[in-house]
Short mmCIF file of C-alpha atoms in Angstrom, two decimals:
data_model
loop_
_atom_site.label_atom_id
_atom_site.label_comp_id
_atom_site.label_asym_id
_atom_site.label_seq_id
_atom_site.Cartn_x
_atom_site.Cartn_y
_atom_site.Cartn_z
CA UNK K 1363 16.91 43.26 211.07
CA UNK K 1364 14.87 40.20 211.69
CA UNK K 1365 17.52 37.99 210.74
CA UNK K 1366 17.40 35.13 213.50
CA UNK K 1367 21.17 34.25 214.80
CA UNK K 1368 22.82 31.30 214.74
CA UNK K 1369 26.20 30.31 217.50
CA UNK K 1370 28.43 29.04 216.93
CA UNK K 1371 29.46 30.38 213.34
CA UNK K 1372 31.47 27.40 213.14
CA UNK K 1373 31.90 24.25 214.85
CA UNK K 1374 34.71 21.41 214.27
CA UNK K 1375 34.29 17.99 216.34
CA UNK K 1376 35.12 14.31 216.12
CA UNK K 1377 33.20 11.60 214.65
CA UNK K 1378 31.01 10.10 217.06
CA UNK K 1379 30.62 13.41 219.67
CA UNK K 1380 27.60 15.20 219.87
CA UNK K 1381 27.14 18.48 218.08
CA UNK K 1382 24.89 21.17 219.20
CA UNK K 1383 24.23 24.45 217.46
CA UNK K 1384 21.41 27.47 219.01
CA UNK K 1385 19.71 30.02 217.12
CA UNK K 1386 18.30 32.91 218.26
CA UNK K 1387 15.45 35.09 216.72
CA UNK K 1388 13.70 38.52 217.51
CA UNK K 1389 9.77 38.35 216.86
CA UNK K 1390 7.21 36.13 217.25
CA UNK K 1391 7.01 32.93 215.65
CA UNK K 1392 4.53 30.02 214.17
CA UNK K 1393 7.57 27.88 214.37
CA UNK K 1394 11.00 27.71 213.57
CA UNK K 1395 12.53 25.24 210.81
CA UNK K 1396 16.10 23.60 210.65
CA UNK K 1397 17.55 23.28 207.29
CA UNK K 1398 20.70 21.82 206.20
CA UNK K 1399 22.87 22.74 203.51
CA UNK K 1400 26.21 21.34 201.67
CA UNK K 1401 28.65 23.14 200.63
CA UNK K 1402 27.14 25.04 197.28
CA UNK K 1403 24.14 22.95 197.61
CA UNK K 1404 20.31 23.56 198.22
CA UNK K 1405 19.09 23.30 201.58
CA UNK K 1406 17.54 20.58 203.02
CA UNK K 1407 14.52 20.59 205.37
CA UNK K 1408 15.66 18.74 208.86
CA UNK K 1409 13.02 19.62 211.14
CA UNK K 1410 9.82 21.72 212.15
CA UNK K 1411 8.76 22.94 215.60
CA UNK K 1412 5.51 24.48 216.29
CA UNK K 1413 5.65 27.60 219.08
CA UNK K 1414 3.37 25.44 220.91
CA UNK K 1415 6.08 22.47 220.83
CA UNK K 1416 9.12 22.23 223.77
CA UNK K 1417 11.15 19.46 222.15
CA UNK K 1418 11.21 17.74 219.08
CA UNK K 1419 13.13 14.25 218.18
CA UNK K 1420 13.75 12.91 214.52
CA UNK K 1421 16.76 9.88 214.21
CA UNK K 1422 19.26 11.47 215.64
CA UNK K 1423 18.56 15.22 215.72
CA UNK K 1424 16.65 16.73 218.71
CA UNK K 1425 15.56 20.62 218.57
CA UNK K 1426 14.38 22.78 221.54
CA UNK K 1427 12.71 25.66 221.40
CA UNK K 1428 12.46 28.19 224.28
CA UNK K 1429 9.86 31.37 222.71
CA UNK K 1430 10.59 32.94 226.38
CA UNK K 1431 13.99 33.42 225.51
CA UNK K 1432 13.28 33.40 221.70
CA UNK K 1433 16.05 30.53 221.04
CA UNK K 1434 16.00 27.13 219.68
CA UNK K 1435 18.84 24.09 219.83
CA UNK K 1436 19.87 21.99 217.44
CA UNK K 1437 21.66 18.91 218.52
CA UNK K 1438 22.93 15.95 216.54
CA UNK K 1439 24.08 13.15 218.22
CA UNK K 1440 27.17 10.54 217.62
CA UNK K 1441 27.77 12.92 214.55
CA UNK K 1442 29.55 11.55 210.88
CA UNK K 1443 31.65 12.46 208.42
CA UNK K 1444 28.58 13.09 206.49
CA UNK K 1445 27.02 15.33 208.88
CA UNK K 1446 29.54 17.75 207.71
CA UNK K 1447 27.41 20.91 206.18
CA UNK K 1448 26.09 24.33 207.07
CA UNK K 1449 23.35 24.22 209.12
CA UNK K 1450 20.55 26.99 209.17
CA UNK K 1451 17.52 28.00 211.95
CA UNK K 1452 14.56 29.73 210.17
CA UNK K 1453 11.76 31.06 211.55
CA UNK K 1454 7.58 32.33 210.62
CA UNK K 1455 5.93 34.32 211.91
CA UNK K 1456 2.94 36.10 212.30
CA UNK K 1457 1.07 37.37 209.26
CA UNK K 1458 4.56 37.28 207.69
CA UNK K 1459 4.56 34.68 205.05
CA UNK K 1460 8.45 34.42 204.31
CA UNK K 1461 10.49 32.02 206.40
CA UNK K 1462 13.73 33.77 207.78
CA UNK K 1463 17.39 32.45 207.75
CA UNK K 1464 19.95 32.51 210.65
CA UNK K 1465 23.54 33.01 208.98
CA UNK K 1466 24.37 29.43 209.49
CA UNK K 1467 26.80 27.25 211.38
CA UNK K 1468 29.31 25.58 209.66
CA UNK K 1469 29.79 21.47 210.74
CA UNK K 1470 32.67 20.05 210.23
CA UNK K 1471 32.97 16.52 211.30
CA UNK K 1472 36.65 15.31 211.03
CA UNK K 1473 36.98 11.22 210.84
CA UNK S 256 16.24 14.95 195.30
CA UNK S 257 13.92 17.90 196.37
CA UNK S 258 11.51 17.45 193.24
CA UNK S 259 12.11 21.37 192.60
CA UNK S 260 14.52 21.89 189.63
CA UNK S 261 15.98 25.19 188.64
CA UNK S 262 17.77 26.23 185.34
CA UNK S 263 20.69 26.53 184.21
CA UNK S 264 23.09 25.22 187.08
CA UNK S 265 25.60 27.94 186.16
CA UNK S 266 25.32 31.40 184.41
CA UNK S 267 28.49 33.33 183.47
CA UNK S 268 27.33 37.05 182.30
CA UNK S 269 28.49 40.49 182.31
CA UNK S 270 27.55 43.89 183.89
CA UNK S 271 24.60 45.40 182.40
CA UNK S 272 23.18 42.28 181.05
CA UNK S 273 19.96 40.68 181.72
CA UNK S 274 18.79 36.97 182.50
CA UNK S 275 16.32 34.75 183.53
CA UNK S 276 16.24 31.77 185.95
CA UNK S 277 13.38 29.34 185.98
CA UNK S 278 12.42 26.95 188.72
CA UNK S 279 9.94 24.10 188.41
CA UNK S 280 8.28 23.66 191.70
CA UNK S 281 7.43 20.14 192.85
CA UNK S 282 4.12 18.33 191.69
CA UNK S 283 1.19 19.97 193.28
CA UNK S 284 3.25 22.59 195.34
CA UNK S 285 1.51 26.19 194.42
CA UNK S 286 3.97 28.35 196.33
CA UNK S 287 7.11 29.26 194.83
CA UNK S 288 9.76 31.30 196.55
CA UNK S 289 13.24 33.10 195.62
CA UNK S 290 15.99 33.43 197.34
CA UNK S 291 19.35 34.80 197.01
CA UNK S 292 22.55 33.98 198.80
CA UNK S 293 25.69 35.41 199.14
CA UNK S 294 28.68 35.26 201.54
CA UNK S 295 28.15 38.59 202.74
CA UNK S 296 24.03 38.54 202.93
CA UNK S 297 23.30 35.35 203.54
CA UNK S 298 20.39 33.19 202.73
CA UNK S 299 17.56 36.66 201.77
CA UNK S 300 14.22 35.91 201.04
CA UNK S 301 13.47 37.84 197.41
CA UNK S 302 9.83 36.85 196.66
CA UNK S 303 7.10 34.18 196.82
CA UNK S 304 4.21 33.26 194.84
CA UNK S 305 1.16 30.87 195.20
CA UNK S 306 -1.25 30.08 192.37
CA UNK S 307 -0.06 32.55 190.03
CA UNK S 308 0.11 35.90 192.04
CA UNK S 309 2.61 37.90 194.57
CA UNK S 310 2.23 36.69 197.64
CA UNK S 311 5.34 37.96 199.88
CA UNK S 312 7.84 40.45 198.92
CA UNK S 313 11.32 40.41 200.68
CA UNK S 314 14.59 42.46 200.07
CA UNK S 315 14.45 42.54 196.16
CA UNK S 316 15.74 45.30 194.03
CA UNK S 317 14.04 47.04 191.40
CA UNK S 318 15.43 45.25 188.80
CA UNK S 319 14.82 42.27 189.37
CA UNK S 320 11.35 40.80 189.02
CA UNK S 321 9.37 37.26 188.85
CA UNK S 322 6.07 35.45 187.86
CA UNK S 323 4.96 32.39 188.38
CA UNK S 324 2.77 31.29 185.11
CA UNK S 325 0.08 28.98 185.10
CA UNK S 326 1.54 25.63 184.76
CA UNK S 327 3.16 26.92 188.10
CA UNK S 328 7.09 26.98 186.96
CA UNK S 329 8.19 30.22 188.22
CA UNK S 330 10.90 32.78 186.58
CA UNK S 331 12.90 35.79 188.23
CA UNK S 332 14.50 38.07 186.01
CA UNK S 333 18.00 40.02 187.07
CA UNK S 334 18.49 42.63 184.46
CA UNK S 335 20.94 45.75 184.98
CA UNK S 336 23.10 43.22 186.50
CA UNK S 337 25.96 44.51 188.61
CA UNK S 338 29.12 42.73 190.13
CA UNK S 339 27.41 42.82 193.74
CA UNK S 340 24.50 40.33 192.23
CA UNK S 341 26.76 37.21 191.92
CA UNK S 342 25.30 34.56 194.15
CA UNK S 343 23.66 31.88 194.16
CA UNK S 344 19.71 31.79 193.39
CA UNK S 345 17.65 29.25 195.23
CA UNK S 346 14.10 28.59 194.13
CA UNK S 347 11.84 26.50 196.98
CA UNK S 348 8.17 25.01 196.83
CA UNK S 349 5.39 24.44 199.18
CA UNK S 350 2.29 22.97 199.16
CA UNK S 351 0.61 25.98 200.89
CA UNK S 352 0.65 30.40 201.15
CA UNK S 353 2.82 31.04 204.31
CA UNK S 354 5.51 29.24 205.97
CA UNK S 355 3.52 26.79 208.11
CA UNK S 356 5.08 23.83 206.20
CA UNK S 357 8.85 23.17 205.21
CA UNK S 358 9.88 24.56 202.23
CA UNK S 359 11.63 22.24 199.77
CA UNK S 360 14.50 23.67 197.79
CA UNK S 361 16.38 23.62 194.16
CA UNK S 362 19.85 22.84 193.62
CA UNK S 363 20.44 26.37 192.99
CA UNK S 364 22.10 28.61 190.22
CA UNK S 365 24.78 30.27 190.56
CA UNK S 366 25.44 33.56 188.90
CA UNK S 367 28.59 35.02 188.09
CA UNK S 368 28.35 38.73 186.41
CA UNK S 369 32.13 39.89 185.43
#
């Protein structure tokens, strides 16, 4: 399978403290994608990186990518309530047009 | 709101029926794409089109099938349906063919088949 990995499957912090979730994936990529989904919801686009890119900052996400190791990093900083969701890596690549989903890690954020 | 809309929010059916979900991609996207989830799959990639024609075909069964018509709105059809096809159906959009840009998603429908 090409399905890209993500770790932990499930991750339970306080408000405030930093979150930080990885994905993994198996092929080459044009760049990997960080969605966001509540519970039932659709998914939400957080963040692009190009293959080309290291790091990548928007408000108070950051993502990493390492194609040597074929992993990326999502981290969320002083985290909220509302940060609570699933959160998904996906990944293009090559002449492949579809984008493919990590299983998720599930957020929870406890007040 | 994503701008992508997707009808209806819930369907309730029974085996061996068939139905059709429609998606409405957002203004000036040309790429449509389905996907399926379920607790056991996950988030699978079904099929995409742009402008009208297959583009990308993922893990979709047989019978199932989609078209995107000219006015863009897309619809897949489930027919046959078995217990093992409740999920939940996402439709996205994009403004281009591959997956280059983000993908903007529906709210989803969620089929039940008892």
């Amino acid at each position: 399978s090409q399905q890209g990995e993500e770790d932990p499957q499930a991750l339970s912090i306080q408000e405030g403290e930093n979150a930080t979730m990885n994905c993994s994936y198996k092929t080459s990529i044009n760049n990997l994608q960080w969605y966001r989904q509540n519970s039932g919801r659709g998914l939400v686009h957080l963040i692009l990186i190009r293959s080309n890119e290291r790091e990548k900052h928007s408000g108070r996400l950051r993502v990493t990518l390492d194609t040597s190791k074929k992993s990326s990093s999502l981290l969320i900083t002083a985290s909220r309530a509302a940060d609570t969701a699933s959160y998904f890596c996906a990944h293009h690549g090559g002449s492949n047009y579809k984008l493919t989903f990590g299983k998720g890690t599930l957020l929870t954020v406890n007040p | 709101d994503s701008g992508v809309t997707q009808t209806p929010k819930h369907l309730i059916t029974a085996t061996g029926q068939r139905v059709t979900l429609r998606c409405s991609p957002r203004s000036g996207d040309l790429s449509v794409y389905w996907y399926q989830q379920s607790l056991d799959q996950g988030l699978q990639f079904l099929i995409q089109y742009y402008n009208g024609e297959e583009r990308a075909k993922g893990n979709i069964l047989e019978r199932f099938s989609a078209q995107q018509f000219p006015d863009l709105h897309s619809e897949l059809n489930l027919s046959s349906l078995e217990l093992g096809d409740s999920a939940l159906y996402f439709c996205a959009s994009s403004p281009g063919t591959g997956g280059h840009n983000e993908q903007f998603f529906g709210p989803g429908t969620r089929l039940t088949v008892l």
